[in-house]
Coordinates of N, CA and C in Angstrom, one line a residue:
M5 N 1.8 -20.1 -3.1 CA 0.7 -19.3 -3.7 C 0.0 -18.4 -2.6
T6 N -0.1 -17.1 -2.9 CA -0.7 -16.3 -1.9 C -2.2 -16.5 -2.0
R7 N -2.9 -16.3 -0.8 CA -4.4 -16.5 -0.8 C -5.1 -15.2 -1.1
Y8 N -4.4 -14.1 -1.0 CA -5.0 -12.8 -1.2 C -4.2 -12.0 -2.3
T9 N -4.8 -10.9 -2.8 CA -4.2 -10.1 -3.8 C -3.8 -8.8 -3.3
A10 N -2.5 -8.5 -3.3 CA -1.9 -7.2 -3.0 C -2.3 -6.3 -4.1
R11 N -2.7 -5.1 -3.8 CA -3.2 -4.1 -4.8 C -2.2 -2.9 -4.8
P12 N -1.7 -2.6 -5.9 CA -0.9 -1.3 -6.0 C -1.8 -0.1 -6.2
I13 N -1.3 1.1 -6.2 CA -2.1 2.2 -6.5 C -2.7 2.1 -7.9
G14 N -3.9 2.4 -8.1 CA -4.6 2.2 -9.4 C -4.2 3.3 -10.4
A15 N -4.4 3.0 -11.6 CA -3.9 3.8 -12.8 C -4.5 5.2 -12.7
A16 N -5.8 5.4 -12.4 CA -6.4 6.7 -12.4 C -5.8 7.5 -11.3
A17 N -5.6 6.9 -10.1 CA -5.0 7.7 -9.0 C -3.5 8.1 -9.3
L18 N -2.8 7.1 -9.9 CA -1.4 7.4 -10.3 C -1.3 8.6 -11.3
K19 N -2.2 8.7 -12.2 CA -2.2 9.8 -13.2 C -2.4 11.1 -12.4
E20 N -3.3 11.1 -11.5 CA -3.5 12.4 -10.7 C -2.3 12.7 -9.8
L21 N -1.8 11.7 -9.1 CA -0.7 11.9 -8.2 C 0.6 12.4 -8.9
R22 N 0.7 12.0 -10.2 CA 1.9 12.4 -10.9 C 1.8 13.9 -11.3
T23 N 0.7 14.5 -11.0 CA 0.5 15.9 -11.3 C 0.4 16.7 -9.9
T24 N -0.6 16.3 -9.1 CA -0.8 16.9 -7.8 C -1.1 15.8 -6.8
D25 N -0.5 15.8 -5.7 CA -0.7 14.8 -4.7 C -1.9 15.0 -3.9
D26 N -2.2 14.1 -3.0 CA -3.5 14.2 -2.2 C -3.4 15.3 -1.1
A27 N -2.2 16.0 -0.9 CA -2.1 17.1 0.0 C -2.1 18.4 -0.8
G28 N -2.3 18.3 -2.2 CA -2.4 19.5 -3.0 C -1.1 20.0 -3.5
R29 N -0.1 19.3 -3.3 CA 1.3 19.7 -3.8 C 1.6 19.1 -5.2
A30 N 2.3 19.9 -5.9 CA 2.8 19.5 -7.2 C 3.8 18.3 -7.1
C31 N 3.7 17.4 -8.0 CA 4.6 16.2 -8.0 C 6.0 16.8 -8.4
V32 N 7.0 16.4 -7.7 CA 8.4 16.8 -8.0 C 9.3 15.6 -8.3
P33 N 9.4 15.3 -9.6 CA 10.2 14.1 -10.0 C 11.7 14.4 -9.7
R34 N 12.4 13.2 -9.4 CA 13.8 13.3 -9.2 C 14.4 11.9 -9.6
T35 N 15.7 11.9 -9.6 CA 16.4 10.6 -10.0 C 16.8 9.9 -8.7
A36 N 16.4 8.7 -8.6 CA 16.7 7.9 -7.4 C 18.2 7.7 -7.2
T37 N 18.6 7.8 -5.9 CA 20.0 7.6 -5.6 C 20.2 6.2 -5.0
D38 N 21.4 5.9 -4.6 CA 21.7 4.6 -3.9 C 21.0 4.6 -2.6
D39 N 20.8 5.8 -2.0 CA 20.1 5.8 -0.7 C 18.6 5.5 -0.8
D40 N 18.0 5.7 -2.0 CA 16.6 5.4 -2.3 C 16.4 3.9 -2.6
A41 N 17.5 3.3 -3.2 CA 17.4 2.0 -3.7 C 16.8 1.0 -2.6
G42 N 15.9 0.2 -3.0 CA 15.3 -0.7 -2.0 C 14.0 -0.2 -1.4
S43 N 13.7 1.1 -1.4 CA 12.5 1.6 -0.9 C 11.3 1.2 -1.8
P44 N 10.1 1.0 -1.3 CA 9.0 0.5 -2.1 C 8.4 1.5 -3.0
L45 N 8.2 1.1 -4.3 CA 7.4 1.8 -5.2 C 5.9 1.3 -5.1
R46 N 5.0 2.2 -5.0 CA 3.6 1.7 -4.8 C 2.8 1.6 -6.1
C47 N 3.4 2.0 -7.2 CA 2.8 1.9 -8.5 C 3.0 0.5 -9.1
C48 N 4.1 -0.1 -8.8 CA 4.4 -1.5 -9.4 C 4.8 -2.5 -8.3
L49 N 4.7 -2.0 -7.1 CA 5.0 -2.9 -5.9 C 6.4 -3.6 -6.0
R50 N 7.4 -2.9 -6.4 CA 8.7 -3.4 -6.4 C 9.7 -2.4 -5.8
P51 N 10.9 -2.8 -5.4 CA 11.9 -1.8 -4.9 C 12.4 -0.8 -5.9
I52 N 12.7 0.4 -5.4 CA 13.4 1.4 -6.3 C 14.8 0.9 -6.7
R53 N 15.2 1.3 -7.9 CA 16.5 1.0 -8.3 C 17.2 2.4 -8.5
A54 N 18.4 2.5 -8.1 CA 19.1 3.8 -8.3 C 19.1 4.2 -9.8
G55 N 18.9 5.4 -10.1 CA 18.9 5.9 -11.5 C 17.5 6.1 -12.0
E56 N 16.5 5.5 -11.4 CA 15.1 5.6 -11.9 C 14.5 7.0 -11.6
R57 N 13.6 7.4 -12.4 CA 12.9 8.7 -12.1 C 11.7 8.4 -11.2
I58 N 11.7 9.0 -10.0 CA 10.7 8.7 -9.0 C 10.2 10.0 -8.4
A59 N 9.1 9.9 -7.6 CA 8.6 11.0 -6.9 C 8.1 10.5 -5.6
L60 N 8.2 11.3 -4.6 CA 7.6 11.0 -3.2 C 6.4 12.0 -3.1
V61 N 5.2 11.3 -3.0 CA 4.0 12.1 -3.0 C 3.2 11.7 -1.7
S62 N 2.2 12.5 -1.4 CA 1.3 12.3 -0.3 C 0.0 11.6 -0.9
Y63 N -0.3 10.4 -0.3 CA -1.4 9.6 -0.9 C -2.4 9.3 0.2
A64 N -3.7 9.4 -0.1 CA -4.8 9.1 0.8 C -5.6 8.0 0.3
P65 N -5.2 6.7 0.5 CA -5.8 5.6 -0.1 C -7.2 5.4 0.4
L66 N -7.5 5.6 1.6 CA -8.9 5.4 2.1 C -9.9 6.4 1.5
R67 N -9.4 7.6 1.4 CA -10.2 8.7 0.8 C -10.6 8.3 -0.7
R68 N -9.6 7.8 -1.4 CA -9.9 7.4 -2.8 C -10.9 6.2 -2.9
W69 N -10.7 5.2 -2.0 CA -11.5 4.0 -1.9 C -12.9 4.5 -1.5
A70 N -13.0 5.4 -0.6 CA -14.3 5.9 -0.1 C -15.1 6.6 -1.2
A71 N -14.4 7.4 -2.0 CA -15.0 8.1 -3.1 C -15.6 7.1 -4.1
A72 N -14.9 6.0 -4.3 CA -15.4 5.0 -5.3 C -16.6 4.2 -4.7
T73 N -16.6 4.0 -3.4 CA -17.6 3.1 -2.8 C -18.8 3.8 -2.1
G74 N -18.6 5.1 -1.9 CA -19.6 5.9 -1.2 C -19.5 5.8 0.3
A75 N -18.4 5.3 0.8 CA -18.1 5.2 2.2 C -17.8 6.6 2.8
E76 N -17.9 6.7 4.1 CA -17.7 8.0 4.8 C -16.7 7.8 5.9
P77 N -15.3 7.8 5.6 CA -14.4 7.5 6.6 C -14.2 8.5 7.7
G78 N -14.7 9.7 7.5 CA -14.6 10.8 8.5 C -13.1 10.9 9.0
A79 N -13.0 10.9 10.3 CA -11.7 11.1 10.9 C -10.6 10.0 10.6
Y80 N -11.1 8.9 10.0 CA -10.2 7.8 9.7 C -9.4 8.0 8.4
D81 N -9.9 9.1 7.6 CA -9.2 9.4 6.4 C -7.8 10.0 6.8
E82 N -6.8 9.4 6.2 CA -5.4 9.9 6.4 C -4.6 9.8 5.1
Q83 N -3.5 10.6 5.1 CA -2.6 10.5 4.0 C -1.2 10.3 4.5
G84 N -0.4 9.8 3.6 CA 1.0 9.6 4.0 C 1.9 9.5 2.7
P85 N 3.2 9.4 3.0 CA 4.1 9.4 1.9 C 4.2 8.1 1.2
V86 N 4.3 8.2 -0.2 CA 4.6 7.0 -1.0 C 5.5 7.3 -2.1
F87 N 6.3 6.4 -2.5 CA 7.1 6.6 -3.7 C 6.4 6.0 -4.9
L88 N 6.6 6.6 -6.1 CA 6.1 6.0 -7.3 C 7.0 6.5 -8.4
H89 N 6.9 5.8 -9.5 CA 7.6 6.2 -10.7 C 7.0 7.6 -11.1
A90 N 7.9 8.5 -11.5 CA 7.5 9.9 -11.8 C 6.6 10.0 -13.0
A91 N 6.7 9.1 -13.9 CA 5.8 9.1 -15.1 C 5.4 7.7 -15.5
A92 N 4.2 7.6 -16.1 CA 3.7 6.3 -16.5 C 4.7 5.5 -17.4
E93 N 5.4 6.2 -18.3 CA 6.3 5.5 -19.2 C 7.5 5.0 -18.4
D94 N 7.8 5.5 -17.2 CA 8.9 5.0 -16.4 C 8.5 3.7 -15.7
C95 N 7.2 3.4 -15.6 CA 6.8 2.3 -14.8 C 6.5 1.0 -15.6
P96 N 7.0 -0.1 -15.3 CA 6.7 -1.3 -16.0 C 5.4 -1.9 -15.7
G97 N 4.7 -1.4 -14.7 CA 3.4 -1.9 -14.2 C 3.6 -3.0 -13.2
Y98 N 2.5 -3.4 -12.6 CA 2.6 -4.4 -11.5 C 2.5 -5.7 -12.2
A99 N 3.5 -6.6 -11.8 CA 3.6 -7.9 -12.2 C 3.6 -8.8 -11.0
P100 N 2.4 -9.2 -10.5 CA 2.3 -10.0 -9.3 C 3.1 -11.3 -9.3
D101 N 3.7 -11.6 -8.2 CA 4.3 -12.9 -8.0 C 3.3 -13.7 -7.2
P102 N 2.7 -14.7 -7.8 CA 1.6 -15.4 -7.0 C 2.2 -16.2 -5.8
G103 N 3.5 -16.3 -5.7 CA 4.1 -17.1 -4.6 C 4.5 -16.2 -3.4
R104 N 4.3 -14.9 -3.6 CA 4.8 -14.0 -2.4 C 4.1 -12.7 -2.5
Y105 N 4.1 -12.0 -1.3 CA 3.6 -10.6 -1.2 C 4.8 -9.7 -1.4
S106 N 4.5 -8.5 -1.9 CA 5.5 -7.5 -2.1 C 6.1 -7.0 -0.8
F107 N 7.3 -6.7 -0.8 CA 8.0 -6.1 0.4 C 7.9 -7.0 1.6
D108 N 8.2 -8.3 1.5 CA 8.0 -9.3 2.5 C 9.3 -9.7 3.2
R109 N 10.1 -8.7 3.5 CA 11.4 -9.0 4.2 C 11.2 -9.5 5.6
A110 N 11.7 -10.7 5.8 CA 11.5 -11.3 7.2 C 12.1 -10.4 8.2
G111 N 11.4 -10.2 9.3 CA 11.8 -9.4 10.5 C 11.2 -8.0 10.4
A112 N 10.8 -7.5 9.2 CA 10.2 -6.2 9.1 C 8.9 -6.1 9.9
L113 N 8.6 -4.9 10.4 CA 7.3 -4.8 11.1 C 6.3 -4.0 10.2
R114 N 5.1 -4.6 10.2 CA 4.0 -4.0 9.5 C 2.8 -3.9 10.4
T115 N 2.0 -2.8 10.2 CA 0.7 -2.8 10.8 C -0.3 -3.2 9.7
L116 N -1.3 -3.9 10.1 CA -2.4 -4.3 9.2 C -3.7 -3.7 9.8
R117 N -4.1 -2.6 9.1 CA -5.3 -1.9 9.6 C -6.5 -2.4 8.8
R118 N -7.5 -2.7 9.6 CA -8.8 -3.2 9.0 C -9.8 -2.1 8.9
Y119 N -10.6 -2.1 7.8 CA -11.6 -1.1 7.6 C -12.9 -1.8 7.3
D120 N -14.0 -1.2 7.8 CA -15.4 -1.7 7.4 C -15.9 -1.0 6.2
T121 N -17.2 -1.3 5.9 CA -17.8 -0.7 4.7 C -18.0 0.8 4.8
R122 N -18.0 1.4 6.0 CA -18.1 2.8 6.2 C -16.7 3.5 6.0
G123 N -15.7 2.7 6.0 CA -14.3 3.3 6.0 C -13.8 3.6 7.4
H124 N -14.4 3.0 8.4 CA -13.9 3.2 9.8 C -13.0 2.0 10.1
I125 N -12.0 2.3 11.0 CA -11.1 1.3 11.5 C -11.9 0.2 12.2
A126 N -11.7 -1.0 11.9 CA -12.4 -2.1 12.5 C -11.4 -3.1 13.2
G127 N -10.3 -2.5 13.6 CA -9.2 -3.3 14.3 C -8.0 -3.3 13.5
G128 N -7.0 -4.0 14.0 CA -5.7 -4.1 13.3 C -4.8 -4.9 14.1
R129 N -3.6 -5.1 13.6 CA -2.6 -5.8 14.3 C -1.2 -5.5 13.8
L130 N -0.2 -5.8 14.6 CA 1.2 -5.7 14.3 C 1.6 -7.0 13.7
L131 N 2.4 -7.0 12.6 CA 2.9 -8.2 12.1 C 4.4 -8.1 12.0
E132 N 5.1 -8.9 12.6 CA 6.6 -9.0 12.3 C 6.7 -10.1 11.3
I133 N 7.1 -9.8 10.1 CA 7.1 -10.7 9.0 C 8.0 -11.9 9.3
P134 N 7.4 -13.1 9.4 CA 8.2 -14.3 9.7 C 9.1 -14.7 8.5
A135 N 9.9 -15.7 8.7 CA 10.7 -16.3 7.7 C 9.8 -16.8 6.6
A136 N 8.7 -17.5 7.0 CA 7.7 -17.9 6.0 C 6.7 -16.8 5.8
A137 N 7.2 -15.8 5.0 CA 6.5 -14.5 4.9 C 5.1 -14.7 4.3
T138 N 4.9 -15.5 3.3 CA 3.6 -15.6 2.6 C 2.6 -16.3 3.6
D139 N 3.1 -17.3 4.3 CA 2.2 -17.9 5.3 C 1.8 -16.9 6.4
G140 N 2.8 -16.0 6.8 CA 2.5 -15.0 7.8 C 1.5 -14.0 7.4
F141 N 1.6 -13.5 6.2 CA 0.6 -12.6 5.6 C -0.7 -13.3 5.5
D142 N -0.7 -14.5 4.9 CA -2.0 -15.2 4.7 C -2.7 -15.4 6.0
S143 N -2.0 -15.8 7.0 CA -2.6 -16.0 8.3 C -3.2 -14.7 8.9
A144 N -2.5 -13.6 8.7 CA -2.9 -12.3 9.2 C -4.2 -11.8 8.4
F145 N -4.2 -12.0 7.1 CA -5.4 -11.7 6.3 C -6.6 -12.6 6.6
D146 N -6.3 -13.9 6.9 CA -7.4 -14.8 7.3 C -8.0 -14.3 8.6
E147 N -7.2 -13.9 9.5 CA -7.7 -13.3 10.8 C -8.5 -12.1 10.6
A148 N -8.0 -11.2 9.7 CA -8.7 -9.9 9.5 C -10.1 -10.2 8.8
F149 N -10.1 -11.0 7.8 CA -11.4 -11.3 7.1 C -12.3 -12.3 7.8
A150 N -11.8 -12.9 8.9 CA -12.7 -13.7 9.7 C -13.8 -12.8 10.3
D151 N -13.6 -11.5 10.4 CA -14.6 -10.6 10.9 C -15.4 -10.2 9.7
P152 N -16.7 -10.5 9.6 CA -17.5 -10.3 8.4 C -17.6 -8.8 8.1
D153 N -17.3 -7.9 9.1 CA -17.4 -6.5 8.8 C -16.2 -5.9 8.1
V154 N -15.1 -6.6 8.1 CA -13.9 -6.1 7.4 C -14.0 -6.3 5.9
V155 N -13.7 -5.2 5.2 CA -13.8 -5.3 3.7 C -12.4 -4.9 3.1
L156 N -11.6 -4.3 3.9 CA -10.3 -3.8 3.3 C -9.3 -3.8 4.4
V157 N -8.0 -4.2 4.0 CA -6.9 -4.1 4.9 C -5.8 -3.3 4.3
H158 N -5.2 -2.4 5.0 CA -4.1 -1.6 4.6 C -2.8 -2.2 5.3
V159 N -1.8 -2.5 4.5 CA -0.5 -2.9 5.1 C 0.4 -1.7 5.0
R160 N 0.9 -1.3 6.2 CA 1.7 -0.1 6.4 C 3.0 -0.4 7.1
A161 N 4.0 0.4 6.7 CA 5.3 0.3 7.4 C 5.1 0.9 8.8
V162 N 5.7 0.3 9.8 CA 5.6 0.8 11.2 C 6.5 2.1 11.3
E163 N 7.7 2.0 10.7 CA 8.6 3.1 10.8 C 8.1 4.4 10.3
Y164 N 7.5 4.4 9.1 CA 7.1 5.7 8.5 C 5.6 5.8 8.3
G165 N 4.8 4.8 8.6 CA 3.4 4.8 8.5 C 2.8 4.8 7.1
C166 N 3.7 4.7 6.1 CA 3.3 4.7 4.7 C 2.6 3.4 4.3
L167 N 1.7 3.5 3.4 CA 1.0 2.4 2.8 C 2.0 1.6 1.9
H168 N 2.0 0.3 2.2 CA 2.7 -0.6 1.3 C 1.8 -1.1 0.2
F169 N 0.7 -1.7 0.6 CA -0.3 -2.2 -0.4 C -1.6 -2.4 0.4
E170 N -2.7 -2.6 -0.4 CA -4.0 -2.9 0.3 C -4.4 -4.3 -0.2
V171 N -5.3 -4.9 0.6 CA -5.9 -6.2 0.2 C -7.4 -6.0 0.5
R172 N -8.2 -6.4 -0.4 CA -9.7 -6.3 -0.3 C -10.3 -7.7 -0.1
R173 N -11.4 -7.7 0.6 CA -12.1 -9.0 0.8 C -12.3 -9.7 -0.5
P174 N -11.8 -11.0 -0.5 CA -12.0 -11.7 -1.8 C -13.4 -12.0 -2.1

């Protein structure tokens, strides 16, 4: 059982991103190939399957969180690439597995960036996902939220810098 909740991109943001992304570009749907298979979808937090209709869009998660909370991330606002289903009807929705975190392949490297109520970086760490992935993530989130100023953690891929999911203070 995971101690924290991984959050996919929210429905309102997905609706907007499927039209225009956070860099102001139009969404360009395409059919996933075998090369895409296994890459993470941020709408439902599962791997892409060849043949699905997907889009690669630019997403600014901290900007959207800040708009909802009144935070002022300033220079810490950033955007990066994420895959999502190209249309809402293509997406089965997020079905969390309470026993594991999404995209928890042992040996993969993730950065866990911590943010405070202002939306400023409040630290972070590198996580090489251990064989006991759920325990590794839980421990890293425990460490992050031990700092009372941390309200949000972004889990990102080291290789591409893209957001995998976020976790908020319970």
